[in-house]
Amino acid sequence: MTSFTPTPVTEAAACCAPLTRETLNAEQADDLARSLKALADPTRLRLISIVAASEGEEACVCDLTEPVGLGQSTVSHHLKILMDAGFLTRSKRGTWAYYRLVPGSLDSISRLLVTA
Amino acid sequence: MTSFTPTPVTEAAACCAPLTRETLNAEQADDLARSLKALADPTRLRLISIVAASEGEEACVCDLTEPVGLGQSTVSHHLKILMDAGFLTRSKRGTWAYYRLVPGSLDSISRLLVTA
């Protein structure tokens, strides 16, 4: 089994008060924008959603192409963007790559956007 | 005082379970991606953050240009994207336009991303 270490979820997401409580500085805004850009695509949102809803919160790339109606190379491209942004990890077992949601990665973004 | 009605925050954001609890369908993913795209820009994140942190959660466009270091036409362009996505409302009083965070608009996105 080969594991790939993703880029950790942004410092801004990890550290900070909601964006409505303190004014974001330029660096924090850059970090958060980068994370949001990785999510701001319908295919990537569906992929994350399918992975998270799968048994064991893990899905084989072989099970991801059909639900989103795209070829494996396009799906792999989107999955790489989500890995690079720290939302998914990938492990290879046998022929297939399996993707798993990084615990807390979506929550850290969610916490930044909440106002209450 | 002239008020502009923003496009309401997306149906997906208003209605649905977190994206990790149910698999998003294509329409929900499109809606959420559109909202996230409006947010996924460092300048727009800083503008929302400054508006929300301002007294009365309202800011004059005249107070927004200096903190982000951009001219008024660029700032107005970003503010329009945030209004069109339903995150800000705008009202005009005298010479200036004032921007206000739409209550619940960020929270509805936050709720979709939370996994717990």
JSON list of N, CA, C and O in Angstrom, two decimals, chain A residues 19-20 22-26 29-30 32-33 36-37 40-42 45-46 48-50 52-53 106-107 109-110 113-116, chain B residues 19-20 22-26 29-30 32-33 36-37 40-42 45-46 48-50 52-53 106-107 109-110 113-116:
[
{"chain": "A", "resi": 19, "resn": "LEU", "atom": "N", "xyz": [-14.33, 34.29, 9.42]},
{"chain": "A", "resi": 19, "resn": "LEU", "atom": "CA", "xyz": [-13.93, 35.49, 8.67]},
{"chain": "A", "resi": 19, "resn": "LEU", "atom": "C", "xyz": [-14.82, 36.68, 8.97]},
{"chain": "A", "resi": 19, "resn": "LEU", "atom": "O", "xyz": [-14.49, 37.81, 8.63]},
{"chain": "A", "resi": 20, "resn": "THR", "atom": "N", "xyz": [-15.96, 36.44, 9.61]},
{"chain": "A", "resi": 20, "resn": "THR", "atom": "CA", "xyz": [-16.81, 37.57, 9.98]},
{"chain": "A", "resi": 20, "resn": "THR", "atom": "C", "xyz": [-16.48, 38.12, 11.36]},
{"chain": "A", "resi": 20, "resn": "THR", "atom": "O", "xyz": [-17.05, 39.11, 11.78]},
{"chain": "A", "resi": 22, "resn": "GLU", "atom": "N", "xyz": [-13.05, 38.41, 12.61]},
{"chain": "A", "resi": 22, "resn": "GLU", "atom": "CA", "xyz": [-11.83, 39.22, 12.47]},
{"chain": "A", "resi": 22, "resn": "GLU", "atom": "C", "xyz": [-11.62, 39.50, 11.00]},
{"chain": "A", "resi": 22, "resn": "GLU", "atom": "O", "xyz": [-11.93, 38.66, 10.16]},
{"chain": "A", "resi": 23, "resn": "THR", "atom": "N", "xyz": [-11.02, 40.65, 10.71]},
{"chain": "A", "resi": 23, "resn": "THR", "atom": "CA", "xyz": [-10.72, 40.94, 9.32]},
{"chain": "A", "resi": 23, "resn": "THR", "atom": "C", "xyz": [-9.56, 40.06, 8.87]},
{"chain": "A", "resi": 23, "resn": "THR", "atom": "O", "xyz": [-8.54, 39.98, 9.53]},
{"chain": "A", "resi": 24, "resn": "LEU", "atom": "N", "xyz": [-9.77, 39.36, 7.76]},
{"chain": "A", "resi": 24, "resn": "LEU", "atom": "CA", "xyz": [-8.71, 38.51, 7.21]},
{"chain": "A", "resi": 24, "resn": "LEU", "atom": "C", "xyz": [-7.57, 39.36, 6.69]},
{"chain": "A", "resi": 24, "resn": "LEU", "atom": "O", "xyz": [-7.80, 40.36, 6.02]},
{"chain": "A", "resi": 25, "resn": "ASN", "atom": "N", "xyz": [-6.34, 38.93, 6.95]},
{"chain": "A", "resi": 25, "resn": "ASN", "atom": "CA", "xyz": [-5.24, 39.62, 6.27]},
{"chain": "A", "resi": 25, "resn": "ASN", "atom": "C", "xyz": [-5.04, 38.97, 4.90]},
{"chain": "A", "resi": 25, "resn": "ASN", "atom": "O", "xyz": [-5.67, 37.97, 4.56]},
{"chain": "A", "resi": 26, "resn": "ALA", "atom": "N", "xyz": [-4.14, 39.56, 4.11]},
{"chain": "A", "resi": 26, "resn": "ALA", "atom": "CA", "xyz": [-3.98, 39.13, 2.72]},
{"chain": "A", "resi": 26, "resn": "ALA", "atom": "C", "xyz": [-3.57, 37.66, 2.63]},
{"chain": "A", "resi": 26, "resn": "ALA", "atom": "O", "xyz": [-4.06, 36.90, 1.78]},
{"chain": "A", "resi": 29, "resn": "ALA", "atom": "N", "xyz": [-6.45, 35.36, 3.50]},
{"chain": "A", "resi": 29, "resn": "ALA", "atom": "CA", "xyz": [-7.42, 35.38, 2.40]},
{"chain": "A", "resi": 29, "resn": "ALA", "atom": "C", "xyz": [-6.92, 34.54, 1.22]},
{"chain": "A", "resi": 29, "resn": "ALA", "atom": "O", "xyz": [-7.69, 33.81, 0.61]},
{"chain": "A", "resi": 30, "resn": "ASP", "atom": "N", "xyz": [-5.64, 34.62, 0.93]},
{"chain": "A", "resi": 30, "resn": "ASP", "atom": "CA", "xyz": [-5.06, 33.81, -0.15]},
{"chain": "A", "resi": 30, "resn": "ASP", "atom": "C", "xyz": [-5.22, 32.33, 0.14]},
{"chain": "A", "resi": 30, "resn": "ASP", "atom": "O", "xyz": [-5.60, 31.55, -0.73]},
{"chain": "A", "resi": 32, "resn": "LEU", "atom": "N", "xyz": [-7.35, 30.77, 2.22]},
{"chain": "A", "resi": 32, "resn": "LEU", "atom": "CA", "xyz": [-8.74, 30.32, 2.21]},
{"chain": "A", "resi": 32, "resn": "LEU", "atom": "C", "xyz": [-9.28, 30.30, 0.78]},
{"chain": "A", "resi": 32, "resn": "LEU", "atom": "O", "xyz": [-10.00, 29.36, 0.40]},
{"chain": "A", "resi": 33, "resn": "ALA", "atom": "N", "xyz": [-8.92, 31.29, -0.01]},
{"chain": "A", "resi": 33, "resn": "ALA", "atom": "CA", "xyz": [-9.39, 31.32, -1.41]},
{"chain": "A", "resi": 33, "resn": "ALA", "atom": "C", "xyz": [-8.89, 30.10, -2.17]},
{"chain": "A", "resi": 33, "resn": "ALA", "atom": "O", "xyz": [-9.63, 29.50, -2.97]},
{"chain": "A", "resi": 36, "resn": "LEU", "atom": "N", "xyz": [-11.03, 27.17, -1.14]},
{"chain": "A", "resi": 36, "resn": "LEU", "atom": "CA", "xyz": [-12.38, 27.27, -1.69]},
{"chain": "A", "resi": 36, "resn": "LEU", "atom": "C", "xyz": [-12.37, 27.02, -3.19]},
{"chain": "A", "resi": 36, "resn": "LEU", "atom": "O", "xyz": [-13.30, 26.41, -3.73]},
{"chain": "A", "resi": 37, "resn": "LYS", "atom": "N", "xyz": [-11.32, 27.46, -3.88]},
{"chain": "A", "resi": 37, "resn": "LYS", "atom": "CA", "xyz": [-11.22, 27.21, -5.33]},
{"chain": "A", "resi": 37, "resn": "LYS", "atom": "C", "xyz": [-11.17, 25.72, -5.62]},
{"chain": "A", "resi": 37, "resn": "LYS", "atom": "O", "xyz": [-11.75, 25.25, -6.60]},
{"chain": "A", "resi": 40, "resn": "ALA", "atom": "N", "xyz": [-14.68, 24.60, -5.38]},
{"chain": "A", "resi": 40, "resn": "ALA", "atom": "CA", "xyz": [-15.70, 25.32, -6.15]},
{"chain": "A", "resi": 40, "resn": "ALA", "atom": "C", "xyz": [-15.88, 24.78, -7.56]},
{"chain": "A", "resi": 40, "resn": "ALA", "atom": "O", "xyz": [-15.82, 25.51, -8.54]},
{"chain": "A", "resi": 41, "resn": "ASP", "atom": "N", "xyz": [-16.10, 23.51, -7.66]},
{"chain": "A", "resi": 41, "resn": "ASP", "atom": "CA", "xyz": [-16.31, 22.87, -8.95]},
{"chain": "A", "resi": 41, "resn": "ASP", "atom": "C", "xyz": [-17.34, 21.74, -8.74]},
{"chain": "A", "resi": 41, "resn": "ASP", "atom": "O", "xyz": [-17.18, 20.93, -7.83]},
{"chain": "A", "resi": 42, "resn": "PRO", "atom": "N", "xyz": [-18.37, 21.71, -9.59]},
{"chain": "A", "resi": 42, "resn": "PRO", "atom": "CA", "xyz": [-19.45, 20.73, -9.36]},
{"chain": "A", "resi": 42, "resn": "PRO", "atom": "C", "xyz": [-18.95, 19.28, -9.34]},
{"chain": "A", "resi": 42, "resn": "PRO", "atom": "O", "xyz": [-19.38, 18.49, -8.49]},
{"chain": "A", "resi": 45, "resn": "LEU", "atom": "N", "xyz": [-17.08, 18.65, -6.06]},
{"chain": "A", "resi": 45, "resn": "LEU", "atom": "CA", "xyz": [-18.01, 18.55, -4.93]},
{"chain": "A", "resi": 45, "resn": "LEU", "atom": "C", "xyz": [-18.70, 17.20, -4.93]},
{"chain": "A", "resi": 45, "resn": "LEU", "atom": "O", "xyz": [-18.88, 16.57, -3.89]},
{"chain": "A", "resi": 46, "resn": "ARG", "atom": "N", "xyz": [-19.09, 16.73, -6.11]},
{"chain": "A", "resi": 46, "resn": "ARG", "atom": "CA", "xyz": [-19.76, 15.42, -6.17]},
{"chain": "A", "resi": 46, "resn": "ARG", "atom": "C", "xyz": [-18.78, 14.31, -5.80]},
{"chain": "A", "resi": 46, "resn": "ARG", "atom": "O", "xyz": [-19.16, 13.36, -5.09]},
{"chain": "A", "resi": 48, "resn": "ILE", "atom": "N", "xyz": [-16.15, 14.45, -3.75]},
{"chain": "A", "resi": 48, "resn": "ILE", "atom": "CA", "xyz": [-15.98, 14.49, -2.29]},
{"chain": "A", "resi": 48, "resn": "ILE", "atom": "C", "xyz": [-17.20, 13.90, -1.61]},
{"chain": "A", "resi": 48, "resn": "ILE", "atom": "O", "xyz": [-17.10, 13.13, -0.65]},
{"chain": "A", "resi": 49, "resn": "SER", "atom": "N", "xyz": [-18.35, 14.27, -2.10]},
{"chain": "A", "resi": 49, "resn": "SER", "atom": "CA", "xyz": [-19.60, 13.80, -1.52]},
{"chain": "A", "resi": 49, "resn": "SER", "atom": "C", "xyz": [-19.74, 12.28, -1.65]},
{"chain": "A", "resi": 49, "resn": "SER", "atom": "O", "xyz": [-20.14, 11.60, -0.70]},
{"chain": "A", "resi": 50, "resn": "ILE", "atom": "N", "xyz": [-19.37, 11.75, -2.80]},
{"chain": "A", "resi": 50, "resn": "ILE", "atom": "CA", "xyz": [-19.46, 10.30, -3.01]},
{"chain": "A", "resi": 50, "resn": "ILE", "atom": "C", "xyz": [-18.45, 9.57, -2.13]},
{"chain": "A", "resi": 50, "resn": "ILE", "atom": "O", "xyz": [-18.77, 8.56, -1.49]},
{"chain": "A", "resi": 52, "resn": "ALA", "atom": "N", "xyz": [-17.18, 10.58, 0.71]},
{"chain": "A", "resi": 52, "resn": "ALA", "atom": "CA", "xyz": [-17.57, 10.68, 2.11]},
{"chain": "A", "resi": 52, "resn": "ALA", "atom": "C", "xyz": [-18.77, 9.80, 2.44]},
{"chain": "A", "resi": 52, "resn": "ALA", "atom": "O", "xyz": [-18.90, 9.30, 3.56]},
{"chain": "A", "resi": 53, "resn": "ALA", "atom": "N", "xyz": [-19.65, 9.61, 1.46]},
{"chain": "A", "resi": 53, "resn": "ALA", "atom": "CA", "xyz": [-20.85, 8.81, 1.70]},
{"chain": "A", "resi": 53, "resn": "ALA", "atom": "C", "xyz": [-20.59, 7.31, 1.47]},
{"chain": "A", "resi": 53, "resn": "ALA", "atom": "O", "xyz": [-21.47, 6.49, 1.70]},
{"chain": "A", "resi": 106, "resn": "LEU", "atom": "N", "xyz": [-12.86, 19.50, 5.72]},
{"chain": "A", "resi": 106, "resn": "LEU", "atom": "CA", "xyz": [-14.02, 20.32, 5.35]},
{"chain": "A", "resi": 106, "resn": "LEU", "atom": "C", "xyz": [-14.51, 21.12, 6.54]},
{"chain": "A", "resi": 106, "resn": "LEU", "atom": "O", "xyz": [-14.95, 22.26, 6.41]},
{"chain": "A", "resi": 107, "resn": "ASP", "atom": "N", "xyz": [-14.41, 20.53, 7.72]},
{"chain": "A", "resi": 107, "resn": "ASP", "atom": "CA", "xyz": [-14.87, 21.23, 8.93]},
{"chain": "A", "resi": 107, "resn": "ASP", "atom": "C", "xyz": [-14.09, 22.51, 9.19]},
{"chain": "A", "resi": 107, "resn": "ASP", "atom": "O", "xyz": [-14.64, 23.50, 9.67]},
{"chain": "A", "resi": 109, "resn": "ILE", "atom": "N", "xyz": [-12.83, 24.49, 7.02]},
{"chain": "A", "resi": 109, "resn": "ILE", "atom": "CA", "xyz": [-13.35, 25.53, 6.12]},
{"chain": "A", "resi": 109, "resn": "ILE", "atom": "C", "xyz": [-14.73, 25.99, 6.61]},
{"chain": "A", "resi": 109, "resn": "ILE", "atom": "O", "xyz": [-15.03, 27.18, 6.65]},
{"chain": "A", "resi": 110, "resn": "SER", "atom": "N", "xyz": [-15.52, 25.02, 6.99]},
{"chain": "A", "resi": 110, "resn": "SER", "atom": "CA", "xyz": [-16.87, 25.33, 7.49]},
{"chain": "A", "resi": 110, "resn": "SER", "atom": "C", "xyz": [-16.81, 26.30, 8.67]},
{"chain": "A", "resi": 110, "resn": "SER", "atom": "O", "xyz": [-17.57, 27.27, 8.73]},
{"chain": "A", "resi": 113, "resn": "LEU", "atom": "N", "xyz": [-16.37, 29.94, 7.84]},
{"chain": "A", "resi": 113, "resn": "LEU", "atom": "CA", "xyz": [-17.48, 30.64, 7.19]},
{"chain": "A", "resi": 113, "resn": "LEU", "atom": "C", "xyz": [-18.66, 30.90, 8.12]},
{"chain": "A", "resi": 113, "resn": "LEU", "atom": "O", "xyz": [-19.50, 31.74, 7.82]},
{"chain": "A", "resi": 114, "resn": "VAL", "atom": "N", "xyz": [-18.68, 30.19, 9.24]},
{"chain": "A", "resi": 114, "resn": "VAL", "atom": "CA", "xyz": [-19.83, 30.34, 10.12]},
{"chain": "A", "resi": 114, "resn": "VAL", "atom": "C", "xyz": [-19.79, 31.71, 10.78]},
{"chain": "A", "resi": 114, "resn": "VAL", "atom": "O", "xyz": [-18.72, 32.25, 11.06]},
{"chain": "A", "resi": 115, "resn": "THR", "atom": "N", "xyz": [-20.95, 32.32, 10.99]},
{"chain": "A", "resi": 115, "resn": "THR", "atom": "CA", "xyz": [-20.95, 33.66, 11.58]},
{"chain": "A", "resi": 115, "resn": "THR", "atom": "C", "xyz": [-21.42, 33.65, 13.03]},
{"chain": "A", "resi": 115, "resn": "THR", "atom": "O", "xyz": [-21.19, 34.60, 13.76]},
{"chain": "A", "resi": 116, "resn": "ALA", "atom": "N", "xyz": [-22.14, 32.60, 13.40]},
{"chain": "A", "resi": 116, "resn": "ALA", "atom": "CA", "xyz": [-22.75, 32.61, 14.74]},
{"chain": "A", "resi": 116, "resn": "ALA", "atom": "C", "xyz": [-21.71, 32.31, 15.81]},
{"chain": "A", "resi": 116, "resn": "ALA", "atom": "O", "xyz": [-20.69, 31.72, 15.54]},
{"chain": "B", "resi": 19, "resn": "LEU", "atom": "N", "xyz": [-22.73, 17.88, 2.57]},
{"chain": "B", "resi": 19, "resn": "LEU", "atom": "CA", "xyz": [-22.39, 17.13, 1.37]},
{"chain": "B", "resi": 19, "resn": "LEU", "atom": "C", "xyz": [-21.74, 15.79, 1.69]},
{"chain": "B", "resi": 19, "resn": "LEU", "atom": "O", "xyz": [-21.62, 14.92, 0.83]},
{"chain": "B", "resi": 20, "resn": "THR", "atom": "N", "xyz": [-21.32, 15.62, 2.92]},
{"chain": "B", "resi": 20, "resn": "THR", "atom": "CA", "xyz": [-20.74, 14.33, 3.29]},
{"chain": "B", "resi": 20, "resn": "THR", "atom": "C", "xyz": [-21.79, 13.35, 3.80]},
{"chain": "B", "resi": 20, "resn": "THR", "atom": "O", "xyz": [-21.48, 12.21, 4.07]},
{"chain": "B", "resi": 22, "resn": "GLU", "atom": "N", "xyz": [-25.15, 13.09, 2.37]},
{"chain": "B", "resi": 22, "resn": "GLU", "atom": "CA", "xyz": [-25.87, 12.58, 1.20]},
{"chain": "B", "resi": 22, "resn": "GLU", "atom": "C", "xyz": [-25.06, 12.91, -0.04]},
{"chain": "B", "resi": 22, "resn": "GLU", "atom": "O", "xyz": [-24.42, 13.95, -0.09]},
{"chain": "B", "resi": 23, "resn": "THR", "atom": "N", "xyz": [-25.15, 12.06, -1.02]},
{"chain": "B", "resi": 23, "resn": "THR", "atom": "CA", "xyz": [-24.46, 12.35, -2.27]},
{"chain": "B", "resi": 23, "resn": "THR", "atom": "C", "xyz": [-25.17, 13.50, -2.98]},
{"chain": "B", "resi": 23, "resn": "THR", "atom": "O", "xyz": [-26.38, 13.46, -3.16]},
{"chain": "B", "resi": 24, "resn": "LEU", "atom": "N", "xyz": [-24.42, 14.53, -3.33]},
{"chain": "B", "resi": 24, "resn": "LEU", "atom": "CA", "xyz": [-24.99, 15.67, -4.04]},
{"chain": "B", "resi": 24, "resn": "LEU", "atom": "C", "xyz": [-25.41, 15.24, -5.44]},
{"chain": "B", "resi": 24, "resn": "LEU", "atom": "O", "xyz": [-24.66, 14.55, -6.13]},
{"chain": "B", "resi": 25, "resn": "ASN", "atom": "N", "xyz": [-26.57, 15.70, -5.88]},
{"chain": "B", "resi": 25, "resn": "ASN", "atom": "CA", "xyz": [-26.88, 15.49, -7.29]},
{"chain": "B", "resi": 25, "resn": "ASN", "atom": "C", "xyz": [-26.25, 16.62, -8.12]},
{"chain": "B", "resi": 25, "resn": "ASN", "atom": "O", "xyz": [-25.70, 17.58, -7.56]},
{"chain": "B", "resi": 26, "resn": "ALA", "atom": "N", "xyz": [-26.36, 16.50, -9.44]},
{"chain": "B", "resi": 26, "resn": "ALA", "atom": "CA", "xyz": [-25.66, 17.45, -10.32]},
{"chain": "B", "resi": 26, "resn": "ALA", "atom": "C", "xyz": [-26.14, 18.88, -10.10]},
{"chain": "B", "resi": 26, "resn": "ALA", "atom": "O", "xyz": [-25.33, 19.81, -10.07]},
{"chain": "B", "resi": 29, "resn": "ALA", "atom": "N", "xyz": [-24.81, 20.26, -6.82]},
{"chain": "B", "resi": 29, "resn": "ALA", "atom": "CA", "xyz": [-23.38, 20.52, -6.95]},
{"chain": "B", "resi": 29, "resn": "ALA", "atom": "C", "xyz": [-23.12, 21.80, -7.75]},
{"chain": "B", "resi": 29, "resn": "ALA", "atom": "O", "xyz": [-22.25, 22.59, -7.40]},
{"chain": "B", "resi": 30, "resn": "ASP", "atom": "N", "xyz": [-23.92, 22.01, -8.81]},
{"chain": "B", "resi": 30, "resn": "ASP", "atom": "CA", "xyz": [-23.79, 23.25, -9.59]},
{"chain": "B", "resi": 30, "resn": "ASP", "atom": "C", "xyz": [-24.05, 24.48, -8.73]},
{"chain": "B", "resi": 30, "resn": "ASP", "atom": "O", "xyz": [-23.32, 25.47, -8.79]},
{"chain": "B", "resi": 32, "resn": "LEU", "atom": "N", "xyz": [-23.96, 24.80, -5.41]},
{"chain": "B", "resi": 32, "resn": "LEU", "atom": "CA", "xyz": [-22.96, 25.02, -4.36]},
{"chain": "B", "resi": 32, "resn": "LEU", "atom": "C", "xyz": [-21.64, 25.51, -4.97]},
{"chain": "B", "resi": 32, "resn": "LEU", "atom": "O", "xyz": [-20.99, 26.40, -4.42]},
{"chain": "B", "resi": 33, "resn": "ALA", "atom": "N", "xyz": [-21.27, 24.95, -6.11]},
{"chain": "B", "resi": 33, "resn": "ALA", "atom": "CA", "xyz": [-20.03, 25.38, -6.77]},
{"chain": "B", "resi": 33, "resn": "ALA", "atom": "C", "xyz": [-20.11, 26.86, -7.13]},
{"chain": "B", "resi": 33, "resn": "ALA", "atom": "O", "xyz": [-19.13, 27.60, -6.98]},
{"chain": "B", "resi": 36, "resn": "LEU", "atom": "N", "xyz": [-19.54, 28.86, -3.98]},
{"chain": "B", "resi": 36, "resn": "LEU", "atom": "CA", "xyz": [-18.15, 28.78, -3.54]},
{"chain": "B", "resi": 36, "resn": "LEU", "atom": "C", "xyz": [-17.23, 29.58, -4.47]},
{"chain": "B", "resi": 36, "resn": "LEU", "atom": "O", "xyz": [-16.28, 30.21, -4.02]},
{"chain": "B", "resi": 37, "resn": "LYS", "atom": "N", "xyz": [-17.55, 29.57, -5.77]},
{"chain": "B", "resi": 37, "resn": "LYS", "atom": "CA", "xyz": [-16.74, 30.36, -6.72]},
{"chain": "B", "resi": 37, "resn": "LYS", "atom": "C", "xyz": [-16.81, 31.85, -6.39]},
{"chain": "B", "resi": 37, "resn": "LYS", "atom": "O", "xyz": [-15.81, 32.56, -6.50]},
{"chain": "B", "resi": 40, "resn": "ALA", "atom": "N", "xyz": [-14.46, 32.28, -3.57]},
{"chain": "B", "resi": 40, "resn": "ALA", "atom": "CA", "xyz": [-13.09, 31.76, -3.71]},
{"chain": "B", "resi": 40, "resn": "ALA", "atom": "C", "xyz": [-12.13, 32.76, -4.36]},
{"chain": "B", "resi": 40, "resn": "ALA", "atom": "O", "xyz": [-11.47, 32.46, -5.35]},
{"chain": "B", "resi": 41, "resn": "ASP", "atom": "N", "xyz": [-12.08, 33.93, -3.80]},
{"chain": "B", "resi": 41, "resn": "ASP", "atom": "CA", "xyz": [-11.19, 34.97, -4.30]},
{"chain": "B", "resi": 41, "resn": "ASP", "atom": "C", "xyz": [-10.69, 35.77, -3.10]},
{"chain": "B", "resi": 41, "resn": "ASP", "atom": "O", "xyz": [-11.50, 36.18, -2.26]},
{"chain": "B", "resi": 42, "resn": "PRO", "atom": "N", "xyz": [-9.39, 35.97, -3.00]},
{"chain": "B", "resi": 42, "resn": "PRO", "atom": "CA", "xyz": [-8.86, 36.63, -1.80]},
{"chain": "B", "resi": 42, "resn": "PRO", "atom": "C", "xyz": [-9.46, 38.01, -1.56]},
{"chain": "B", "resi": 42, "resn": "PRO", "atom": "O", "xyz": [-9.78, 38.36, -0.42]},
{"chain": "B", "resi": 45, "resn": "LEU", "atom": "N", "xyz": [-13.05, 37.64, -0.29]},
{"chain": "B", "resi": 45, "resn": "LEU", "atom": "CA", "xyz": [-13.06, 37.18, 1.11]},
{"chain": "B", "resi": 45, "resn": "LEU", "atom": "C", "xyz": [-12.72, 38.32, 2.05]},
{"chain": "B", "resi": 45, "resn": "LEU", "atom": "O", "xyz": [-13.35, 38.48, 3.11]},
{"chain": "B", "resi": 46, "resn": "ARG", "atom": "N", "xyz": [-11.75, 39.13, 1.68]},
{"chain": "B", "resi": 46, "resn": "ARG", "atom": "CA", "xyz": [-11.39, 40.25, 2.56]},
{"chain": "B", "resi": 46, "resn": "ARG", "atom": "C", "xyz": [-12.53, 41.27, 2.61]},
{"chain": "B", "resi": 46, "resn": "ARG", "atom": "O", "xyz": [-12.81, 41.83, 3.67]},
{"chain": "B", "resi": 48, "resn": "ILE", "atom": "N", "xyz": [-15.79, 40.74, 2.25]},
{"chain": "B", "resi": 48, "resn": "ILE", "atom": "CA", "xyz": [-16.86, 40.19, 3.12]},
{"chain": "B", "resi": 48, "resn": "ILE", "atom": "C", "xyz": [-16.45, 40.30, 4.58]},
{"chain": "B", "resi": 48, "resn": "ILE", "atom": "O", "xyz": [-17.24, 40.66, 5.45]},
{"chain": "B", "resi": 49, "resn": "SER", "atom": "N", "xyz": [-15.21, 39.99, 4.85]},
{"chain": "B", "resi": 49, "resn": "SER", "atom": "CA", "xyz": [-14.69, 40.02, 6.19]},
{"chain": "B", "resi": 49, "resn": "SER", "atom": "C", "xyz": [-14.72, 41.44, 6.77]},
{"chain": "B", "resi": 49, "resn": "SER", "atom": "O", "xyz": [-15.11, 41.66, 7.93]},
{"chain": "B", "resi": 50, "resn": "ILE", "atom": "N", "xyz": [-14.35, 42.42, 5.97]},
{"chain": "B", "resi": 50, "resn": "ILE", "atom": "CA", "xyz": [-14.35, 43.81, 6.43]},
{"chain": "B", "resi": 50, "resn": "ILE", "atom": "C", "xyz": [-15.78, 44.30, 6.66]},
{"chain": "B", "resi": 50, "resn": "ILE", "atom": "O", "xyz": [-16.08, 44.93, 7.67]},
{"chain": "B", "resi": 52, "resn": "ALA", "atom": "N", "xyz": [-18.39, 42.48, 7.38]},
{"chain": "B", "resi": 52, "resn": "ALA", "atom": "CA", "xyz": [-18.98, 41.80, 8.54]},
{"chain": "B", "resi": 52, "resn": "ALA", "atom": "C", "xyz": [-18.40, 42.31, 9.85]},
{"chain": "B", "resi": 52, "resn": "ALA", "atom": "O", "xyz": [-19.08, 42.33, 10.88]},
{"chain": "B", "resi": 53, "resn": "ALA", "atom": "N", "xyz": [-17.14, 42.74, 9.82]},
{"chain": "B", "resi": 53, "resn": "ALA", "atom": "CA", "xyz": [-16.50, 43.23, 11.04]},
{"chain": "B", "resi": 53, "resn": "ALA", "atom": "C", "xyz": [-16.75, 44.72, 11.29]},
{"chain": "B", "resi": 53, "resn": "ALA", "atom": "O", "xyz": [-16.36, 45.25, 12.31]},
{"chain": "B", "resi": 106, "resn": "LEU", "atom": "N", "xyz": [-23.60, 33.04, 4.68]},
{"chain": "B", "resi": 106, "resn": "LEU", "atom": "CA", "xyz": [-22.37, 32.26, 4.87]},
{"chain": "B", "resi": 106, "resn": "LEU", "atom": "C", "xyz": [-22.65, 31.00, 5.69]},
{"chain": "B", "resi": 106, "resn": "LEU", "atom": "O", "xyz": [-22.06, 29.95, 5.45]},
{"chain": "B", "resi": 107, "resn": "ASP", "atom": "N", "xyz": [-23.55, 31.12, 6.65]},
{"chain": "B", "resi": 107, "resn": "ASP", "atom": "CA", "xyz": [-23.86, 29.97, 7.51]},
{"chain": "B", "resi": 107, "resn": "ASP", "atom": "C", "xyz": [-24.44, 28.81, 6.70]},
{"chain": "B", "resi": 107, "resn": "ASP", "atom": "O", "xyz": [-24.18, 27.65, 7.00]},
{"chain": "B", "resi": 109, "resn": "ILE", "atom": "N", "xyz": [-23.73, 27.98, 3.68]},
{"chain": "B", "resi": 109, "resn": "ILE", "atom": "CA", "xyz": [-22.61, 27.30, 3.01]},
{"chain": "B", "resi": 109, "resn": "ILE", "atom": "C", "xyz": [-21.81, 26.50, 4.04]},
{"chain": "B", "resi": 109, "resn": "ILE", "atom": "O", "xyz": [-21.43, 25.34, 3.81]},
{"chain": "B", "resi": 110, "resn": "SER", "atom": "N", "xyz": [-21.58, 27.13, 5.18]},
{"chain": "B", "resi": 110, "resn": "SER", "atom": "CA", "xyz": [-20.84, 26.47, 6.26]},
{"chain": "B", "resi": 110, "resn": "SER", "atom": "C", "xyz": [-21.50, 25.15, 6.64]},
{"chain": "B", "resi": 110, "resn": "SER", "atom": "O", "xyz": [-20.83, 24.14, 6.82]},
{"chain": "B", "resi": 113, "resn": "LEU", "atom": "N", "xyz": [-20.79, 22.18, 4.42]},
{"chain": "B", "resi": 113, "resn": "LEU", "atom": "CA", "xyz": [-19.42, 21.63, 4.43]},
{"chain": "B", "resi": 113, "resn": "LEU", "atom": "C", "xyz": [-19.09, 20.87, 5.70]},
{"chain": "B", "resi": 113, "resn": "LEU", "atom": "O", "xyz": [-18.13, 20.11, 5.75]},
{"chain": "B", "resi": 114, "resn": "VAL", "atom": "N", "xyz": [-19.88, 21.11, 6.74]},
{"chain": "B", "resi": 114, "resn": "VAL", "atom": "CA", "xyz": [-19.56, 20.49, 8.02]},
{"chain": "B", "resi": 114, "resn": "VAL", "atom": "C", "xyz": [-19.82, 18.97, 7.93]},
{"chain": "B", "resi": 114, "resn": "VAL", "atom": "O", "xyz": [-20.73, 18.53, 7.24]},
{"chain": "B", "resi": 115, "resn": "THR", "atom": "N", "xyz": [-18.98, 18.18, 8.57]},
{"chain": "B", "resi": 115, "resn": "THR", "atom": "CA", "xyz": [-19.16, 16.73, 8.48]},
{"chain": "B", "resi": 115, "resn": "THR", "atom": "C", "xyz": [-19.73, 16.14, 9.76]},
{"chain": "B", "resi": 115, "resn": "THR", "atom": "O", "xyz": [-20.24, 15.02, 9.75]},
{"chain": "B", "resi": 116, "resn": "ALA", "atom": "N", "xyz": [-19.59, 16.86, 10.85]},
{"chain": "B", "resi": 116, "resn": "ALA", "atom": "CA", "xyz": [-19.99, 16.28, 12.15]},
{"chain": "B", "resi": 116, "resn": "ALA", "atom": "C", "xyz": [-21.51, 16.28, 12.31]},
{"chain": "B", "resi": 116, "resn": "ALA", "atom": "O", "xyz": [-22.19, 17.06, 11.69]}
]
